[in-house]
Amino acid sequence: NAGVMQNPRHLVRRRGQEARLRCSPMKGHSHVYWYRQLPEEGLKFMVYLQKENIIDESGMPKERFSAEFPKEGPSILRIQQVVRGDSAAYFCASSPSYSGANVLTFGAGSRLTVL
Amino acid sequence: AQTVTQSQPEMSVQEAETVTLSCTYDTSESDYYLFWYKQPPSRQMILVIRQEAYKQQNATENRFSVNFQKAAKSFSLKISDSQLGDAAMYFCAYRSPINTGTASKLTFGTGTRLQVTL
């Protein structure tokens, strides 16, 4: 079981460019969550998706950020026109069902640096 | 909204000794889940231990145990026989029960950096 796979591990973008972060959940998991970790802070919830559906995006900035989890392929977190404040580690987690008792399994994160 | 507070930015423990990391939270819910995650320098988030609020018995996982005080809304982590590999950031996290609009979210504290010395 390969666990939650995120790529790229490191991404450098200039201001105004687009960043795309990918997440493949654990085998058998159909629920994906994205979290952001700013330097020296804890993780902050961004969005929760199931296959082809956004369930909860209350933590996602209203502009420039979007997420999808298509029927086939990984979940994508897309940040358009990046700014320096977007520099952070972005973590993906997955779970097999909606139950609150189920533990979220995290990936190793993608570190975005905006120059 | 729930909040999680970790008041110790850094802690240090000698190898083989015991250390306790503090966590308090605020919620109006009666049933919920609490977690401790470890984040080593690799940045991978690793689950250390979890506790269901409806269970009075404190969770234990080998050298890791918790002191869950529901009335005080306190959830501390005790690491016994500390090892060099325990050095990491430790995050306390709260999750609402199932079938609520916020059940998908983990709310994290700001973390405690644990150093383990020889």
PDB file of C-alpha atoms in Angstrom:
ATOM      1  CA  ASN A   1       0.000   0.000   0.000  1.00  0.00           C
ATOM      2  CA  ALA A   2       1.736   3.123  -1.247  1.00  0.00           C
ATOM      3  CA  GLY A   3      -0.036   5.506   1.105  1.00  0.00           C
ATOM      4  CA  VAL A   4      -1.104   9.000   0.109  1.00  0.00           C
ATOM      5  CA  MET A   5       1.116  10.237  -2.711  1.00  0.00           C
ATOM      6  CA  GLN A   6       1.654  13.911  -3.326  1.00  0.00           C
ATOM      7  CA  ASN A   7       3.628  15.550  -6.073  1.00  0.00           C
ATOM      8  CA  PRO A   8       5.588  17.541  -6.601  1.00  0.00           C
ATOM      9  CA  ARG A   9       7.324  17.574  -3.218  1.00  0.00           C
ATOM     10  CA  HIS A  10       8.761  20.990  -3.980  1.00  0.00           C
ATOM     11  CA  LEU A  11       7.457  23.573  -6.407  1.00  0.00           C
ATOM     12  CA  VAL A  12       8.878  27.007  -7.130  1.00  0.00           C
ATOM     13  CA  ARG A  13       6.788  29.571  -8.922  1.00  0.00           C
ATOM     14  CA  ARG A  14       7.145  33.263  -9.710  1.00  0.00           C
ATOM     15  CA  ARG A  15       4.417  35.681  -8.758  1.00  0.00           C
ATOM     16  CA  GLY A  16       1.528  35.508 -11.218  1.00  0.00           C
ATOM     17  CA  GLN A  17       2.185  31.931 -12.334  1.00  0.00           C
ATOM     18  CA  GLU A  18      -0.058  28.952 -11.692  1.00  0.00           C
ATOM     19  CA  ALA A  19       0.671  26.132  -9.260  1.00  0.00           C
ATOM     20  CA  ARG A  20      -0.854  22.660  -9.561  1.00  0.00           C
ATOM     21  CA  LEU A  21      -0.491  20.191  -6.729  1.00  0.00           C
ATOM     22  CA  ARG A  22      -1.535  16.586  -7.130  1.00  0.00           C
ATOM     23  CA  CYS A  23      -2.691  14.018  -4.614  1.00  0.00           C
ATOM     24  CA  SER A  24      -3.390  10.328  -5.094  1.00  0.00           C
ATOM     25  CA  PRO A  25      -5.265   8.925  -2.082  1.00  0.00           C
ATOM     26  CA  MET A  26      -4.589   5.598  -0.494  1.00  0.00           C
ATOM     27  CA  LYS A  27      -6.000   2.627  -2.345  1.00  0.00           C
ATOM     28  CA  GLY A  28      -9.640   2.192  -1.402  1.00  0.00           C
ATOM     29  CA  HIS A  29     -10.007   5.744  -0.083  1.00  0.00           C
ATOM     30  CA  SER A  30     -12.608   7.901  -1.777  1.00  0.00           C
ATOM     31  CA  HIS A  31     -12.392  10.994   0.429  1.00  0.00           C
ATOM     32  CA  VAL A  32      -9.691  13.621   0.029  1.00  0.00           C
ATOM     33  CA  TYR A  33      -8.858  16.618   2.188  1.00  0.00           C
ATOM     34  CA  TRP A  34      -6.436  19.467   1.539  1.00  0.00           C
ATOM     35  CA  TYR A  35      -4.731  21.373   4.343  1.00  0.00           C
ATOM     36  CA  ARG A  36      -2.284  24.271   4.273  1.00  0.00           C
ATOM     37  CA  GLN A  37       0.555  24.791   6.723  1.00  0.00           C
ATOM     38  CA  LEU A  38       2.126  28.216   6.927  1.00  0.00           C
ATOM     39  CA  PRO A  39       5.601  28.454   8.487  1.00  0.00           C
ATOM     40  CA  GLU A  40       5.599  27.794  12.241  1.00  0.00           C
ATOM     41  CA  GLU A  41       1.856  27.134  12.265  1.00  0.00           C
ATOM     42  CA  GLY A  42      -0.472  24.151  12.456  1.00  0.00           C
ATOM     43  CA  LEU A  43      -2.375  22.789   9.511  1.00  0.00           C
ATOM     44  CA  LYS A  44      -5.482  24.669   8.392  1.00  0.00           C
ATOM     45  CA  PHE A  45      -8.357  22.937   6.592  1.00  0.00           C
ATOM     46  CA  MET A  46      -8.996  24.059   3.026  1.00  0.00           C
ATOM     47  CA  VAL A  47     -11.329  21.684   1.213  1.00  0.00           C
ATOM     48  CA  TYR A  48     -12.908  18.230   1.412  1.00  0.00           C
ATOM     49  CA  LEU A  49     -13.778  16.291  -1.735  1.00  0.00           C
ATOM     50  CA  GLN A  50     -15.247  12.999  -2.766  1.00  0.00           C
ATOM     51  CA  LYS A  51     -15.035  11.654  -6.281  1.00  0.00           C
ATOM     52  CA  GLU A  52     -16.376  14.364  -8.619  1.00  0.00           C
ATOM     53  CA  ASN A  53     -17.854  16.360  -5.728  1.00  0.00           C
ATOM     54  CA  ILE A  54     -16.718  19.189  -3.495  1.00  0.00           C
ATOM     55  CA  ILE A  55     -18.287  18.530  -0.102  1.00  0.00           C
ATOM     56  CA  ASP A  56     -16.867  21.353   2.000  1.00  0.00           C
ATOM     57  CA  GLU A  57     -14.725  24.204   0.694  1.00  0.00           C
ATOM     58  CA  SER A  58     -15.230  26.549   3.605  1.00  0.00           C
ATOM     59  CA  GLY A  59     -11.482  26.839   4.234  1.00  0.00           C
ATOM     60  CA  MET A  60     -10.569  27.674   0.676  1.00  0.00           C
ATOM     61  CA  PRO A  61      -9.826  31.281  -0.299  1.00  0.00           C
ATOM     62  CA  LYS A  62     -12.636  32.548  -2.533  1.00  0.00           C
ATOM     63  CA  GLU A  63     -10.343  33.671  -5.326  1.00  0.00           C
ATOM     64  CA  ARG A  64      -7.507  31.991  -7.219  1.00  0.00           C
ATOM     65  CA  PHE A  65      -7.840  28.631  -5.451  1.00  0.00           C
ATOM     66  CA  SER A  66      -9.743  25.647  -6.804  1.00  0.00           C
ATOM     67  CA  ALA A  67      -9.783  21.910  -6.207  1.00  0.00           C
ATOM     68  CA  GLU A  68     -11.083  18.898  -8.024  1.00  0.00           C
ATOM     69  CA  PHE A  69     -11.175  15.143  -7.587  1.00  0.00           C
ATOM     70  CA  PRO A  70     -12.173  13.630 -10.930  1.00  0.00           C
ATOM     71  CA  LYS A  71     -13.602  10.185 -11.443  1.00  0.00           C
ATOM     72  CA  GLU A  72     -10.271   9.053 -12.794  1.00  0.00           C
ATOM     73  CA  GLY A  73      -6.914  10.345 -11.644  1.00  0.00           C
ATOM     74  CA  PRO A  74      -5.581  12.287  -8.691  1.00  0.00           C
ATOM     75  CA  SER A  75      -7.071  15.201  -6.832  1.00  0.00           C
ATOM     76  CA  ILE A  76      -5.698  18.551  -7.991  1.00  0.00           C
ATOM     77  CA  LEU A  77      -5.291  21.728  -5.956  1.00  0.00           C
ATOM     78  CA  ARG A  78      -4.838  24.643  -8.320  1.00  0.00           C
ATOM     79  CA  ILE A  79      -3.626  28.085  -7.361  1.00  0.00           C
ATOM     80  CA  GLN A  80      -3.815  30.722 -10.039  1.00  0.00           C
ATOM     81  CA  GLN A  81      -1.746  33.928 -10.121  1.00  0.00           C
ATOM     82  CA  VAL A  82       0.269  32.935  -7.074  1.00  0.00           C
ATOM     83  CA  VAL A  83       1.444  35.557  -4.600  1.00  0.00           C
ATOM     84  CA  ARG A  84       4.210  35.360  -1.990  1.00  0.00           C
ATOM     85  CA  GLY A  85       1.625  34.710   0.733  1.00  0.00           C
ATOM     86  CA  ASP A  86       0.760  31.410  -0.955  1.00  0.00           C
ATOM     87  CA  SER A  87       4.166  30.042   0.016  1.00  0.00           C
ATOM     88  CA  ALA A  88       3.380  27.155   2.346  1.00  0.00           C
ATOM     89  CA  ALA A  89       3.305  23.398   2.662  1.00  0.00           C
ATOM     90  CA  TYR A  90       0.126  21.878   1.232  1.00  0.00           C
ATOM     91  CA  PHE A  91      -0.918  18.546   2.675  1.00  0.00           C
ATOM     92  CA  CYS A  92      -3.372  16.078   1.281  1.00  0.00           C
ATOM     93  CA  ALA A  93      -5.083  13.460   3.426  1.00  0.00           C
ATOM     94  CA  SER A  94      -7.480  10.663   2.594  1.00  0.00           C
ATOM     95  CA  SER A  95      -9.970   8.454   4.374  1.00  0.00           C
ATOM     96  CA  PRO A  96     -12.173   5.558   3.327  1.00  0.00           C
ATOM     97  CA  SER A  97     -15.486   7.001   4.502  1.00  0.00           C
ATOM     98  CA  TYR A  98     -17.183   9.935   6.081  1.00  0.00           C
ATOM     99  CA  SER A  99     -17.060   8.554   9.605  1.00  0.00           C
ATOM    100  CA  GLY A 100     -15.476  10.852  12.114  1.00  0.00           C
ATOM    101  CA  ALA A 101     -13.815   7.882  13.726  1.00  0.00           C
ATOM    102  CA  ASN A 102     -11.786   7.137  10.634  1.00  0.00           C
ATOM    103  CA  VAL A 103      -8.275   8.427  10.812  1.00  0.00           C
ATOM    104  CA  LEU A 104      -7.016  10.713   8.115  1.00  0.00           C
ATOM    105  CA  THR A 105      -3.853   9.447   6.455  1.00  0.00           C
ATOM    106  CA  PHE A 106      -1.628  12.283   5.334  1.00  0.00           C
ATOM    107  CA  GLY A 107       0.763  12.562   2.452  1.00  0.00           C
ATOM    108  CA  ALA A 108       4.237  14.031   2.835  1.00  0.00           C
ATOM    109  CA  GLY A 109       3.122  17.430   1.589  1.00  0.00           C
ATOM    110  CA  SER A 110       4.031  19.712  -1.289  1.00  0.00           C
ATOM    111  CA  ARG A 111       6.093  22.759  -0.437  1.00  0.00           C
ATOM    112  CA  LEU A 112       5.268  25.747  -2.625  1.00  0.00           C
ATOM    113  CA  THR A 113       7.715  28.630  -2.782  1.00  0.00           C
ATOM    114  CA  VAL A 114       6.656  31.790  -4.558  1.00  0.00           C
ATOM    115  CA  LEU A 115       9.492  34.066  -5.613  1.00  0.00           C
TER     116      LEU A 115
ATOM    117  CA  ALA B   1     -16.133  27.098  16.287  1.00  0.00           C
ATOM    118  CA  GLN B   2     -13.697  24.748  17.942  1.00  0.00           C
ATOM    119  CA  THR B   3     -10.252  25.909  18.959  1.00  0.00           C
ATOM    120  CA  VAL B   4      -7.186  23.939  19.994  1.00  0.00           C
ATOM    121  CA  THR B   5      -4.444  25.484  22.122  1.00  0.00           C
ATOM    122  CA  GLN B   6      -0.953  24.182  22.667  1.00  0.00           C
ATOM    123  CA  SER B   7       0.726  26.533  25.119  1.00  0.00           C
ATOM    124  CA  GLN B   8       4.224  25.025  24.953  1.00  0.00           C
ATOM    125  CA  PRO B   9       6.039  26.104  21.769  1.00  0.00           C
ATOM    126  CA  GLU B  10       9.085  24.007  22.715  1.00  0.00           C
ATOM    127  CA  MET B  11       9.881  21.219  25.139  1.00  0.00           C
ATOM    128  CA  SER B  12      13.032  19.290  25.863  1.00  0.00           C
ATOM    129  CA  VAL B  13      13.504  15.849  27.377  1.00  0.00           C
ATOM    130  CA  GLN B  14      16.469  13.640  28.041  1.00  0.00           C
ATOM    131  CA  GLU B  15      16.661  10.270  26.413  1.00  0.00           C
ATOM    132  CA  ALA B  16      14.846   7.581  28.434  1.00  0.00           C
ATOM    133  CA  GLU B  17      12.956  10.178  30.456  1.00  0.00           C
ATOM    134  CA  THR B  18       9.248  11.034  30.365  1.00  0.00           C
ATOM    135  CA  VAL B  19       7.726  14.205  28.967  1.00  0.00           C
ATOM    136  CA  THR B  20       4.166  15.527  28.856  1.00  0.00           C
ATOM    137  CA  LEU B  21       2.863  17.805  26.123  1.00  0.00           C
ATOM    138  CA  SER B  22      -0.192  19.920  26.903  1.00  0.00           C
ATOM    139  CA  CYS B  23      -3.278  20.536  24.809  1.00  0.00           C
ATOM    140  CA  THR B  24      -6.544  22.246  25.643  1.00  0.00           C
ATOM    141  CA  TYR B  25      -9.534  22.745  23.400  1.00  0.00           C
ATOM    142  CA  ASP B  26     -12.798  24.565  23.371  1.00  0.00           C
ATOM    143  CA  THR B  27     -16.026  23.062  22.063  1.00  0.00           C
ATOM    144  CA  SER B  28     -19.726  22.975  22.775  1.00  0.00           C
ATOM    145  CA  GLU B  29     -20.066  19.462  21.369  1.00  0.00           C
ATOM    146  CA  SER B  30     -20.363  16.480  23.670  1.00  0.00           C
ATOM    147  CA  ASP B  31     -19.000  13.858  21.321  1.00  0.00           C
ATOM    148  CA  TYR B  32     -15.851  14.323  19.288  1.00  0.00           C
ATOM    149  CA  TYR B  33     -12.433  12.879  18.517  1.00  0.00           C
ATOM    150  CA  LEU B  34      -9.004  14.023  19.598  1.00  0.00           C
ATOM    151  CA  PHE B  35      -5.686  13.185  17.998  1.00  0.00           C
ATOM    152  CA  TRP B  36      -1.983  13.693  18.436  1.00  0.00           C
ATOM    153  CA  TYR B  37       0.060  13.872  15.244  1.00  0.00           C
ATOM    154  CA  LYS B  38       3.831  13.865  14.970  1.00  0.00           C
ATOM    155  CA  GLN B  39       5.650  15.807  12.260  1.00  0.00           C
ATOM    156  CA  PRO B  40       9.361  14.928  12.018  1.00  0.00           C
ATOM    157  CA  PRO B  41      11.769  16.975   9.877  1.00  0.00           C
ATOM    158  CA  SER B  42      10.577  15.018   6.842  1.00  0.00           C
ATOM    159  CA  ARG B  43       7.246  16.900   7.332  1.00  0.00           C
ATOM    160  CA  GLN B  44       5.211  13.697   7.069  1.00  0.00           C
ATOM    161  CA  MET B  45       2.212  13.882   9.408  1.00  0.00           C
ATOM    162  CA  ILE B  46       2.106  10.678  11.433  1.00  0.00           C
ATOM    163  CA  LEU B  47      -0.754   9.706  13.703  1.00  0.00           C
ATOM    164  CA  VAL B  48       0.495   8.997  17.215  1.00  0.00           C
ATOM    165  CA  ILE B  49      -2.697   8.348  19.156  1.00  0.00           C
ATOM    166  CA  ARG B  50      -6.419   9.086  19.118  1.00  0.00           C
ATOM    167  CA  GLN B  51      -9.179   9.345  21.698  1.00  0.00           C
ATOM    168  CA  GLU B  52     -12.941   9.171  21.363  1.00  0.00           C
ATOM    169  CA  ALA B  53     -14.582  11.621  23.745  1.00  0.00           C
ATOM    170  CA  TYR B  54     -17.274   9.141  24.769  1.00  0.00           C
ATOM    171  CA  LYS B  55     -14.634   6.768  26.098  1.00  0.00           C
ATOM    172  CA  GLN B  56     -13.519   7.505  29.629  1.00  0.00           C
ATOM    173  CA  GLN B  57     -10.498   5.234  29.415  1.00  0.00           C
ATOM    174  CA  ASN B  58      -7.326   7.009  28.323  1.00  0.00           C
ATOM    175  CA  ALA B  59      -5.840   5.764  25.070  1.00  0.00           C
ATOM    176  CA  THR B  60      -2.377   4.192  25.045  1.00  0.00           C
ATOM    177  CA  GLU B  61      -0.072   3.165  22.218  1.00  0.00           C
ATOM    178  CA  ASN B  62       3.133   1.574  23.462  1.00  0.00           C
ATOM    179  CA  ARG B  63       5.216   4.412  24.962  1.00  0.00           C
ATOM    180  CA  PHE B  64       2.556   7.016  24.200  1.00  0.00           C
ATOM    181  CA  SER B  65      -0.456   7.659  26.398  1.00  0.00           C
ATOM    182  CA  VAL B  66      -2.913  10.469  26.919  1.00  0.00           C
ATOM    183  CA  ASN B  67      -4.509  12.099  29.921  1.00  0.00           C
ATOM    184  CA  PHE B  68      -7.993  13.004  28.707  1.00  0.00           C
ATOM    185  CA  GLN B  69      -9.905  15.272  31.067  1.00  0.00           C
ATOM    186  CA  LYS B  70     -13.228  15.940  29.367  1.00  0.00           C
ATOM    187  CA  ALA B  71     -14.623  18.363  31.925  1.00  0.00           C
ATOM    188  CA  ALA B  72     -11.436  20.406  31.828  1.00  0.00           C
ATOM    189  CA  LYS B  73     -11.198  20.050  28.019  1.00  0.00           C
ATOM    190  CA  SER B  74      -7.633  18.906  28.355  1.00  0.00           C
ATOM    191  CA  PHE B  75      -5.838  16.280  26.271  1.00  0.00           C
ATOM    192  CA  SER B  76      -2.170  15.901  27.180  1.00  0.00           C
ATOM    193  CA  LEU B  77       0.290  13.469  25.611  1.00  0.00           C
ATOM    194  CA  LYS B  78       2.792  11.558  27.721  1.00  0.00           C
ATOM    195  CA  ILE B  79       5.841  10.052  26.079  1.00  0.00           C
ATOM    196  CA  SER B  80       7.660   7.525  28.249  1.00  0.00           C
ATOM    197  CA  ASP B  81      11.211   6.270  27.768  1.00  0.00           C
ATOM    198  CA  SER B  82      11.868   9.028  25.231  1.00  0.00           C
ATOM    199  CA  GLN B  83      13.992   8.142  22.222  1.00  0.00           C
ATOM    200  CA  LEU B  84      15.981  10.289  19.824  1.00  0.00           C
ATOM    201  CA  GLY B  85      13.498   9.406  17.106  1.00  0.00           C
ATOM    202  CA  ASP B  86      10.726  11.085  19.090  1.00  0.00           C
ATOM    203  CA  ALA B  87      12.186  14.508  18.275  1.00  0.00           C
ATOM    204  CA  ALA B  88       9.583  16.258  16.138  1.00  0.00           C
ATOM    205  CA  MET B  89       6.747  18.768  16.112  1.00  0.00           C
ATOM    206  CA  TYR B  90       3.677  17.410  17.857  1.00  0.00           C
ATOM    207  CA  PHE B  91       0.233  18.647  16.920  1.00  0.00           C
ATOM    208  CA  CYS B  92      -2.956  18.175  18.869  1.00  0.00           C
ATOM    209  CA  ALA B  93      -6.091  18.019  16.713  1.00  0.00           C
ATOM    210  CA  TYR B  94      -9.859  17.995  17.184  1.00  0.00           C
ATOM    211  CA  ARG B  95     -12.495  16.479  14.930  1.00  0.00           C
ATOM    212  CA  SER B  96     -16.242  16.855  15.189  1.00  0.00           C
ATOM    213  CA  PRO B  97     -18.457  13.779  15.291  1.00  0.00           C
ATOM    214  CA  ILE B  98     -19.995  12.253  12.181  1.00  0.00           C
ATOM    215  CA  ASN B  99     -23.035  13.639  10.417  1.00  0.00           C
ATOM    216  CA  THR B 100     -22.266  17.247  11.125  1.00  0.00           C
ATOM    217  CA  GLY B 101     -21.306  19.861   8.606  1.00  0.00           C
ATOM    218  CA  THR B 102     -17.875  20.221  10.079  1.00  0.00           C
ATOM    219  CA  ALA B 103     -17.104  16.550  10.505  1.00  0.00           C
ATOM    220  CA  SER B 104     -14.609  16.574   7.684  1.00  0.00           C
ATOM    221  CA  LYS B 105     -12.293  19.051   9.334  1.00  0.00           C
ATOM    222  CA  LEU B 106      -9.450  18.542  11.716  1.00  0.00           C
ATOM    223  CA  THR B 107      -8.692  21.621  13.779  1.00  0.00           C
ATOM    224  CA  PHE B 108      -5.023  21.716  14.731  1.00  0.00           C
ATOM    225  CA  GLY B 109      -3.121  23.463  17.485  1.00  0.00           C
ATOM    226  CA  THR B 110       0.025  25.425  16.673  1.00  0.00           C
ATOM    227  CA  GLY B 111       2.308  22.591  17.734  1.00  0.00           C
ATOM    228  CA  THR B 112       5.004  21.828  20.291  1.00  0.00           C
ATOM    229  CA  ARG B 113       8.555  21.237  19.153  1.00  0.00           C
ATOM    230  CA  LEU B 114      10.076  18.379  21.161  1.00  0.00           C
ATOM    231  CA  GLN B 115      13.827  18.076  21.478  1.00  0.00           C
ATOM    232  CA  VAL B 116      15.366  14.878  22.796  1.00  0.00           C
ATOM    233  CA  THR B 117      18.834  15.177  24.290  1.00  0.00           C
ATOM    234  CA  LEU B 118      21.417  12.565  25.215  1.00  0.00           C
TER     235      LEU B 118
END
